[in-house]
Amino acid sequence: MLTAITISQIYVLDQGEALDFYVGKLGFEVRTDMQFGPMRFLTVALPGDPGRAVLLEKPAPPSVSEDIAGQVRDLVTKGAAGGHLFFATDDAYKTHAELKERGVELPEEPIVQPYGIDFGFRDPFGNHVRVAQLTPPPNG
């Protein structure tokens, strides 16, 4: 049966800008960057988790028709395309400060939640990103 999630996908409107953000600001590394027929297949991964990549996909043919691509681009811009990424960190406050220093727009401060400390923001295209310092479950 299934053994792992290896690639998740989000839509981005500009793959160059996505690289600047995910690699330059969030610290990802490029895993794959190749022309795959008429599309650019671009994946990035966190240095400590190379087995899980994010496909930064531009909504365009051949994966969707040009008509649908326009609708998807509109939804992405509105933050309604369903793109969500959830990340773990060992120190939410430190990560928040480092991301802010790198120029990431952070509308939320870290907040204590029942499951840990977290904060959220959006990438340049409207996709949701959440970062959490998770509290270990109680022994029991």
CSV table of N, CA and C in Angstrom, one decimal:
chain,number,residue,atom,x,y,z
A,1,MET,N,0.8,-1.2,0.0
A,1,MET,CA,0.0,0.0,0.0
A,1,MET,C,0.9,1.2,0.0
A,2,LEU,N,0.3,2.4,0.2
A,2,LEU,CA,1.0,3.6,0.2
A,2,LEU,C,2.0,3.7,1.4
A,3,THR,N,3.1,4.3,1.1
A,3,THR,CA,4.1,4.4,2.2
A,3,THR,C,4.6,5.8,2.6
A,4,ALA,N,4.4,6.8,1.7
A,4,ALA,CA,4.9,8.1,2.0
A,4,ALA,C,4.2,9.2,1.1
A,5,ILE,N,4.1,10.4,1.5
A,5,ILE,CA,3.8,11.5,0.7
A,5,ILE,C,5.1,12.1,0.2
A,6,THR,N,5.3,12.1,-1.1
A,6,THR,CA,6.6,12.6,-1.6
A,6,THR,C,6.6,14.0,-2.2
A,7,ILE,N,5.5,14.3,-2.9
A,7,ILE,CA,5.3,15.6,-3.5
A,7,ILE,C,3.9,16.1,-3.3
A,8,SER,N,3.8,17.3,-2.8
A,8,SER,CA,2.5,18.1,-2.7
A,8,SER,C,2.6,19.2,-3.7
A,9,GLN,N,1.5,19.7,-4.1
A,9,GLN,CA,1.5,20.7,-5.1
A,9,GLN,C,0.7,22.0,-4.7
A,10,ILE,N,1.2,23.1,-5.0
A,10,ILE,CA,0.5,24.4,-4.9
A,10,ILE,C,0.6,25.1,-6.2
A,11,TYR,N,-0.4,26.0,-6.5
A,11,TYR,CA,-0.3,26.8,-7.7
A,11,TYR,C,0.4,28.1,-7.4
A,12,VAL,N,1.3,28.5,-8.3
A,12,VAL,CA,1.9,29.8,-8.2
A,12,VAL,C,1.8,30.5,-9.5
A,13,LEU,N,1.8,31.8,-9.5
A,13,LEU,CA,1.5,32.5,-10.8
A,13,LEU,C,2.8,32.8,-11.6
A,14,ASP,N,4.0,32.8,-10.8
A,14,ASP,CA,5.3,33.0,-11.5
A,14,ASP,C,6.3,32.1,-10.8
A,15,GLN,N,6.9,31.2,-11.5
A,15,GLN,CA,7.8,30.2,-10.9
A,15,GLN,C,9.1,30.9,-10.5
A,16,GLY,N,9.5,31.9,-11.1
A,16,GLY,CA,10.7,32.6,-10.7
A,16,GLY,C,10.5,33.3,-9.4
A,17,GLU,N,9.4,34.0,-9.3
A,17,GLU,CA,9.1,34.7,-8.0
A,17,GLU,C,8.9,33.7,-6.9
A,18,ALA,N,8.3,32.5,-7.3
A,18,ALA,CA,8.1,31.4,-6.3
A,18,ALA,C,9.4,31.0,-5.8
A,19,LEU,N,10.4,30.8,-6.6
A,19,LEU,CA,11.8,30.4,-6.2
A,19,LEU,C,12.4,31.4,-5.3
A,20,ASP,N,12.2,32.7,-5.6
A,20,ASP,CA,12.8,33.8,-4.8
A,20,ASP,C,12.2,33.7,-3.4
A,21,PHE,N,10.9,33.4,-3.3
A,21,PHE,CA,10.2,33.3,-2.0
A,21,PHE,C,10.5,32.1,-1.2
A,22,TYR,N,10.3,30.9,-1.9
A,22,TYR,CA,10.5,29.6,-1.1
A,22,TYR,C,11.9,29.3,-0.9
A,23,VAL,N,12.8,29.6,-1.8
A,23,VAL,CA,14.2,29.3,-1.6
A,23,VAL,C,14.9,30.5,-0.9
A,24,GLY,N,14.7,31.7,-1.4
A,24,GLY,CA,15.4,32.9,-0.9
A,24,GLY,C,15.0,33.3,0.5
A,25,LYS,N,13.7,33.2,0.8
A,25,LYS,CA,13.1,33.7,2.0
A,25,LYS,C,12.8,32.6,3.0
A,26,LEU,N,12.3,31.5,2.6
A,26,LEU,CA,11.9,30.4,3.5
A,26,LEU,C,12.9,29.4,3.7
A,27,GLY,N,14.0,29.4,2.8
A,27,GLY,CA,15.1,28.4,3.1
A,27,GLY,C,15.0,27.1,2.4
A,28,PHE,N,14.0,26.9,1.5
A,28,PHE,CA,13.9,25.6,0.7
A,28,PHE,C,15.1,25.5,-0.2
A,29,GLU,N,15.3,24.3,-0.7
A,29,GLU,CA,16.3,24.0,-1.7
A,29,GLU,C,15.6,23.5,-3.0
A,30,VAL,N,16.1,23.8,-4.1
A,30,VAL,CA,15.5,23.2,-5.4
A,30,VAL,C,15.8,21.7,-5.4
A,31,ARG,N,14.8,20.9,-5.7
A,31,ARG,CA,15.0,19.5,-5.9
A,31,ARG,C,15.0,19.1,-7.4
A,32,THR,N,14.0,19.7,-8.1
A,32,THR,CA,13.9,19.4,-9.5
A,32,THR,C,13.5,20.7,-10.2
A,33,ASP,N,14.2,21.0,-11.3
A,33,ASP,CA,13.9,22.1,-12.1
A,33,ASP,C,14.2,21.7,-13.6
A,34,MET,N,13.1,21.2,-14.3
A,34,MET,CA,13.3,20.7,-15.6
A,34,MET,C,12.1,21.1,-16.5
A,35,GLN,N,12.4,21.2,-17.8
A,35,GLN,CA,11.3,21.3,-18.7
A,35,GLN,C,10.7,20.0,-19.0
A,36,PHE,N,9.5,19.8,-18.8
A,36,PHE,CA,8.8,18.5,-18.9
A,36,PHE,C,7.7,18.7,-20.0
A,37,GLY,N,8.1,18.6,-21.3
A,37,GLY,CA,7.2,18.9,-22.3
A,37,GLY,C,7.0,20.4,-22.3
A,38,PRO,N,5.7,20.8,-22.4
A,38,PRO,CA,5.4,22.3,-22.5
A,38,PRO,C,5.4,22.9,-21.1
A,39,MET,N,5.7,22.2,-20.0
A,39,MET,CA,5.6,22.8,-18.7
A,39,MET,C,6.9,22.7,-18.0
A,40,ARG,N,7.2,23.6,-17.0
A,40,ARG,CA,8.3,23.5,-16.2
A,40,ARG,C,8.0,22.8,-14.9
A,41,PHE,N,8.7,21.7,-14.6
A,41,PHE,CA,8.4,20.9,-13.4
A,41,PHE,C,9.4,21.3,-12.4
A,42,LEU,N,8.9,22.1,-11.4
A,42,LEU,CA,9.8,22.7,-10.4
A,42,LEU,C,9.4,22.3,-9.0
A,43,THR,N,10.3,21.6,-8.3
A,43,THR,CA,10.0,21.2,-6.9
A,43,THR,C,11.1,21.7,-6.0
A,44,VAL,N,10.6,22.0,-4.8
A,44,VAL,CA,11.5,22.5,-3.7
A,44,VAL,C,11.3,21.6,-2.5
A,45,ALA,N,12.3,21.6,-1.6
A,45,ALA,CA,12.1,20.8,-0.3
A,45,ALA,C,12.9,21.5,0.8
A,46,LEU,N,12.6,21.3,2.0
A,46,LEU,CA,13.3,21.8,3.1
A,46,LEU,C,14.6,21.0,3.2
A,47,PRO,N,15.7,21.6,3.6
A,47,PRO,CA,17.0,20.9,3.7
A,47,PRO,C,16.9,19.7,4.6
A,48,GLY,N,16.2,19.8,5.7
A,48,GLY,CA,16.1,18.7,6.7
A,48,GLY,C,15.1,17.6,6.3
A,49,ASP,N,14.4,17.8,5.2
A,49,ASP,CA,13.3,16.9,4.9
A,49,ASP,C,13.3,16.7,3.3
A,50,PRO,N,14.4,16.2,2.8
A,50,PRO,CA,14.4,16.1,1.3
A,50,PRO,C,13.5,15.1,0.7
A,51,GLY,N,12.9,14.2,1.4
A,51,GLY,CA,12.0,13.2,0.9
A,51,GLY,C,10.6,13.8,0.6
A,52,ARG,N,10.3,15.0,1.0
A,52,ARG,CA,9.0,15.6,0.8
A,52,ARG,C,9.2,16.9,0.1
A,53,ALA,N,8.7,17.0,-1.1
A,53,ALA,CA,8.9,18.2,-2.0
A,53,ALA,C,7.5,18.9,-2.2
A,54,VAL,N,7.6,20.1,-2.6
A,54,VAL,CA,6.4,20.9,-3.0
A,54,VAL,C,6.6,21.2,-4.5
A,55,LEU,N,5.6,20.9,-5.3
A,55,LEU,CA,5.6,21.2,-6.7
A,55,LEU,C,5.1,22.6,-6.8
A,56,LEU,N,5.9,23.6,-7.3
A,56,LEU,CA,5.4,24.9,-7.6
A,56,LEU,C,4.9,25.0,-9.0
A,57,GLU,N,3.6,24.8,-9.2
A,57,GLU,CA,3.0,24.6,-10.5
A,57,GLU,C,2.3,25.9,-11.0
A,58,LYS,N,2.6,26.2,-12.2
A,58,LYS,CA,1.9,27.4,-12.8
A,58,LYS,C,0.7,26.8,-13.4
A,59,PRO,N,-0.5,27.4,-13.1
A,59,PRO,CA,-1.7,26.9,-13.8
A,59,PRO,C,-1.7,27.2,-15.2
A,60,ALA,N,-1.5,26.2,-16.0
A,60,ALA,CA,-1.5,26.4,-17.5
A,60,ALA,C,-1.6,25.1,-18.2
A,61,PRO,N,-1.9,25.1,-19.5
A,61,PRO,CA,-1.9,23.8,-20.2
A,61,PRO,C,-0.5,23.2,-20.1
A,62,PRO,N,-0.3,21.9,-20.1
A,62,PRO,CA,-1.3,20.9,-20.4
A,62,PRO,C,-2.1,20.4,-19.2
A,63,SER,N,-1.7,20.8,-17.9
A,63,SER,CA,-2.4,20.3,-16.8
A,63,SER,C,-3.9,20.8,-16.7
A,64,VAL,N,-4.1,22.0,-17.2
A,64,VAL,CA,-5.5,22.5,-17.2
A,64,VAL,C,-5.6,23.3,-18.5
A,65,SER,N,-6.8,23.4,-19.0
A,65,SER,CA,-7.0,24.2,-20.3
A,65,SER,C,-6.8,25.7,-20.0
A,66,GLU,N,-6.6,26.5,-21.0
A,66,GLU,CA,-6.3,27.9,-20.8
A,66,GLU,C,-7.5,28.6,-20.1
A,67,ASP,N,-8.7,28.2,-20.5
A,67,ASP,CA,-9.9,28.8,-19.8
A,67,ASP,C,-9.9,28.5,-18.3
A,68,ILE,N,-9.6,27.2,-18.0
A,68,ILE,CA,-9.6,26.8,-16.6
A,68,ILE,C,-8.4,27.5,-15.9
A,69,ALA,N,-7.2,27.6,-16.6
A,69,ALA,CA,-6.0,28.2,-16.0
A,69,ALA,C,-6.3,29.6,-15.6
A,70,GLY,N,-7.1,30.4,-16.4
A,70,GLY,CA,-7.5,31.7,-16.0
A,70,GLY,C,-8.3,31.8,-14.7
A,71,GLN,N,-9.2,30.8,-14.6
A,71,GLN,CA,-10.0,30.8,-13.4
A,71,GLN,C,-9.2,30.4,-12.2
A,72,VAL,N,-8.3,29.4,-12.4
A,72,VAL,CA,-7.4,29.0,-11.3
A,72,VAL,C,-6.5,30.2,-10.8
A,73,ARG,N,-6.0,30.9,-11.8
A,73,ARG,CA,-5.1,32.1,-11.4
A,73,ARG,C,-5.9,33.1,-10.6
A,74,ASP,N,-7.2,33.3,-11.0
A,74,ASP,CA,-8.0,34.2,-10.2
A,74,ASP,C,-8.3,33.7,-8.8
A,75,LEU,N,-8.5,32.5,-8.7
A,75,LEU,CA,-8.7,31.9,-7.3
A,75,LEU,C,-7.5,31.9,-6.5
A,76,VAL,N,-6.3,31.7,-7.1
A,76,VAL,CA,-5.1,31.7,-6.4
A,76,VAL,C,-4.9,33.1,-5.8
A,77,THR,N,-5.1,34.1,-6.7
A,77,THR,CA,-4.9,35.5,-6.3
A,77,THR,C,-5.8,35.9,-5.1
A,78,LYS,N,-6.9,35.3,-5.0
A,78,LYS,CA,-7.9,35.6,-3.9
A,78,LYS,C,-7.6,34.8,-2.7
A,79,GLY,N,-6.6,33.8,-2.8
A,79,GLY,CA,-6.4,32.9,-1.7
A,79,GLY,C,-7.4,31.9,-1.5
A,80,ALA,N,-8.1,31.6,-2.6
A,80,ALA,CA,-9.2,30.6,-2.5
A,80,ALA,C,-9.0,29.3,-3.3
A,81,ALA,N,-7.7,29.1,-3.7
A,81,ALA,CA,-7.4,27.9,-4.6
A,81,ALA,C,-7.2,26.7,-3.7
A,82,GLY,N,-7.2,26.8,-2.4
A,82,GLY,CA,-7.0,25.6,-1.6
A,82,GLY,C,-5.5,25.3,-1.3
A,83,GLY,N,-4.6,26.2,-1.7
A,83,GLY,CA,-3.2,26.0,-1.4
A,83,GLY,C,-2.9,26.2,0.0
A,84,HIS,N,-2.5,25.2,0.8
A,84,HIS,CA,-2.1,25.3,2.2
A,84,HIS,C,-0.8,24.5,2.4
A,85,LEU,N,0.1,25.1,3.1
A,85,LEU,CA,1.3,24.4,3.5
A,85,LEU,C,1.4,24.6,5.1
A,86,PHE,N,1.7,23.5,5.8
A,86,PHE,CA,1.9,23.5,7.2
A,86,PHE,C,3.3,23.1,7.5
A,87,PHE,N,4.0,23.9,8.3
A,87,PHE,CA,5.4,23.6,8.7
A,87,PHE,C,5.5,23.5,10.2
A,88,ALA,N,6.5,22.7,10.6
A,88,ALA,CA,6.8,22.6,12.0
A,88,ALA,C,8.2,23.3,12.2
A,89,THR,N,8.3,23.8,13.4
A,89,THR,CA,9.5,24.5,13.9
A,89,THR,C,9.8,24.2,15.3
A,90,ASP,N,11.0,24.3,15.7
A,90,ASP,CA,11.4,24.0,17.1
A,90,ASP,C,11.2,25.3,18.0
A,91,ASP,N,11.1,26.5,17.3
A,91,ASP,CA,11.0,27.7,18.1
A,91,ASP,C,10.2,28.7,17.2
A,92,ALA,N,8.9,28.8,17.5
A,92,ALA,CA,8.0,29.7,16.7
A,92,ALA,C,8.4,31.1,16.7
A,93,TYR,N,8.8,31.6,17.9
A,93,TYR,CA,9.2,33.0,18.1
A,93,TYR,C,10.5,33.3,17.3
A,94,LYS,N,11.5,32.4,17.3
A,94,LYS,CA,12.7,32.6,16.6
A,94,LYS,C,12.5,32.6,15.1
A,95,THR,N,11.7,31.6,14.7
A,95,THR,CA,11.4,31.5,13.2
A,95,THR,C,10.7,32.7,12.7
A,96,HIS,N,9.7,33.2,13.5
A,96,HIS,CA,8.9,34.4,13.1
A,96,HIS,C,9.9,35.5,12.9
A,97,ALA,N,10.8,35.7,13.9
A,97,ALA,CA,11.8,36.8,13.8
A,97,ALA,C,12.7,36.7,12.6
A,98,GLU,N,13.2,35.5,12.3
A,98,GLU,CA,14.0,35.2,11.1
A,98,GLU,C,13.3,35.5,9.8
A,99,LEU,N,12.1,35.0,9.7
A,99,LEU,CA,11.3,35.3,8.5
A,99,LEU,C,11.0,36.8,8.3
A,100,LYS,N,10.7,37.4,9.4
A,100,LYS,CA,10.5,38.9,9.3
A,100,LYS,C,11.8,39.6,8.8
A,101,GLU,N,12.9,39.2,9.3
A,101,GLU,CA,14.2,39.8,8.9
A,101,GLU,C,14.5,39.5,7.5
A,102,ARG,N,14.0,38.4,6.9
A,102,ARG,CA,14.2,38.1,5.5
A,102,ARG,C,13.2,38.7,4.6
A,103,GLY,N,12.3,39.5,5.2
A,103,GLY,CA,11.4,40.3,4.4
A,103,GLY,C,10.0,39.6,4.1
A,104,VAL,N,9.7,38.5,4.8
A,104,VAL,CA,8.4,37.9,4.7
A,104,VAL,C,7.4,38.7,5.4
A,105,GLU,N,6.3,39.0,4.7
A,105,GLU,CA,5.2,39.8,5.3
A,105,GLU,C,4.4,38.9,6.3
A,106,LEU,N,4.5,39.3,7.5
A,106,LEU,CA,3.9,38.4,8.6
A,106,LEU,C,2.8,39.2,9.3
A,107,PRO,N,1.5,39.0,8.9
A,107,PRO,CA,0.4,39.7,9.6
A,107,PRO,C,0.1,39.3,11.0
A,108,GLU,N,0.6,38.1,11.3
A,108,GLU,CA,0.3,37.5,12.7
A,108,GLU,C,1.5,37.3,13.5
A,109,GLU,N,1.4,37.6,14.8
A,109,GLU,CA,2.5,37.3,15.7
A,109,GLU,C,2.2,35.8,16.2
A,110,PRO,N,3.3,35.2,16.7
A,110,PRO,CA,3.0,33.8,17.2
A,110,PRO,C,2.0,33.9,18.3
A,111,ILE,N,1.2,32.9,18.4
A,111,ILE,CA,0.1,32.8,19.4
A,111,ILE,C,0.1,31.4,20.0
A,112,VAL,N,-0.2,31.3,21.3
A,112,VAL,CA,-0.3,30.1,22.0
A,112,VAL,C,-1.6,29.5,21.7
A,113,GLN,N,-1.6,28.2,21.2
A,113,GLN,CA,-2.8,27.5,20.9
A,113,GLN,C,-2.8,26.2,21.7
A,114,PRO,N,-3.9,25.5,21.7
A,114,PRO,CA,-4.0,24.2,22.5
A,114,PRO,C,-2.9,23.2,22.1
A,115,TYR,N,-2.5,23.3,20.8
A,115,TYR,CA,-1.6,22.3,20.2
A,115,TYR,C,-0.2,22.8,20.2
A,116,GLY,N,0.1,24.1,20.6
A,116,GLY,CA,1.4,24.6,20.5
A,116,GLY,C,1.4,26.1,20.3
A,117,ILE,N,2.4,26.6,19.6
A,117,ILE,CA,2.5,28.0,19.3
A,117,ILE,C,2.6,28.1,17.8
A,118,ASP,N,1.8,29.0,17.2
A,118,ASP,CA,1.8,29.0,15.7
A,118,ASP,C,1.5,30.4,15.2
A,119,PHE,N,1.8,30.6,13.9
A,119,PHE,CA,1.5,31.9,13.2
A,119,PHE,C,1.3,31.5,11.7
A,120,GLY,N,0.6,32.4,11.0
A,120,GLY,CA,0.4,32.2,9.6
A,120,GLY,C,0.6,33.4,8.8
A,121,PHE,N,0.8,33.2,7.5
A,121,PHE,CA,1.0,34.2,6.5
A,121,PHE,C,0.6,33.6,5.1
A,122,ARG,N,0.7,34.4,4.1
A,122,ARG,CA,0.5,34.0,2.7
A,122,ARG,C,1.7,34.2,1.9
A,123,ASP,N,1.9,33.3,0.9
A,123,ASP,CA,3.0,33.5,0.0
A,123,ASP,C,2.6,34.6,-1.0
A,124,PRO,N,3.5,35.0,-1.9
A,124,PRO,CA,3.2,36.1,-2.8
A,124,PRO,C,2.0,35.9,-3.7
A,125,PHE,N,1.5,34.7,-3.8
A,125,PHE,CA,0.4,34.3,-4.7
A,125,PHE,C,-1.0,34.1,-4.0
A,126,GLY,N,-1.0,34.2,-2.6
A,126,GLY,CA,-2.2,34.0,-1.9
A,126,GLY,C,-2.3,32.7,-1.2
A,127,ASN,N,-1.4,31.7,-1.4
A,127,ASN,CA,-1.4,30.4,-0.7
A,127,ASN,C,-1.2,30.6,0.8
A,128,HIS,N,-1.9,29.9,1.6
A,128,HIS,CA,-1.8,29.9,3.0
A,128,HIS,C,-0.6,29.1,3.5
A,129,VAL,N,0.1,29.7,4.5
A,129,VAL,CA,1.3,29.0,5.1
A,129,VAL,C,1.1,29.2,6.6
A,130,ARG,N,1.2,28.0,7.3
A,130,ARG,CA,1.2,28.1,8.8
A,130,ARG,C,2.4,27.4,9.3
A,131,VAL,N,3.0,28.0,10.4
A,131,VAL,CA,4.2,27.5,11.0
A,131,VAL,C,3.8,27.2,12.5
A,132,ALA,N,4.1,26.0,13.0
A,132,ALA,CA,3.8,25.7,14.4
A,132,ALA,C,4.9,25.0,15.1
A,133,GLN,N,5.0,25.4,16.3
A,133,GLN,CA,5.9,24.7,17.3
A,133,GLN,C,4.9,23.9,18.1
A,134,LEU,N,4.9,22.6,17.8
A,134,LEU,CA,3.9,21.7,18.3
A,134,LEU,C,4.2,21.3,19.7
A,135,THR,N,3.2,21.2,20.6
A,135,THR,CA,3.4,20.7,22.0
A,135,THR,C,3.3,19.2,21.9
A,136,PRO,N,4.3,18.5,22.5
A,136,PRO,CA,4.2,17.0,22.5
A,136,PRO,C,2.9,16.6,23.3
A,137,PRO,N,2.3,15.5,22.8
A,137,PRO,CA,1.1,15.1,23.5
A,137,PRO,C,1.4,14.6,24.9
A,138,PRO,N,0.5,14.7,25.8
A,138,PRO,CA,0.8,14.3,27.2
A,138,PRO,C,1.0,12.7,27.2
A,139,ASN,N,1.8,12.3,28.1
A,139,ASN,CA,2.0,10.8,28.2
A,139,ASN,C,0.8,10.3,28.9
A,140,GLY,N,0.4,9.1,28.4
A,140,GLY,CA,-0.8,8.7,29.1
A,140,GLY,C,-1.4,7.5,28.6
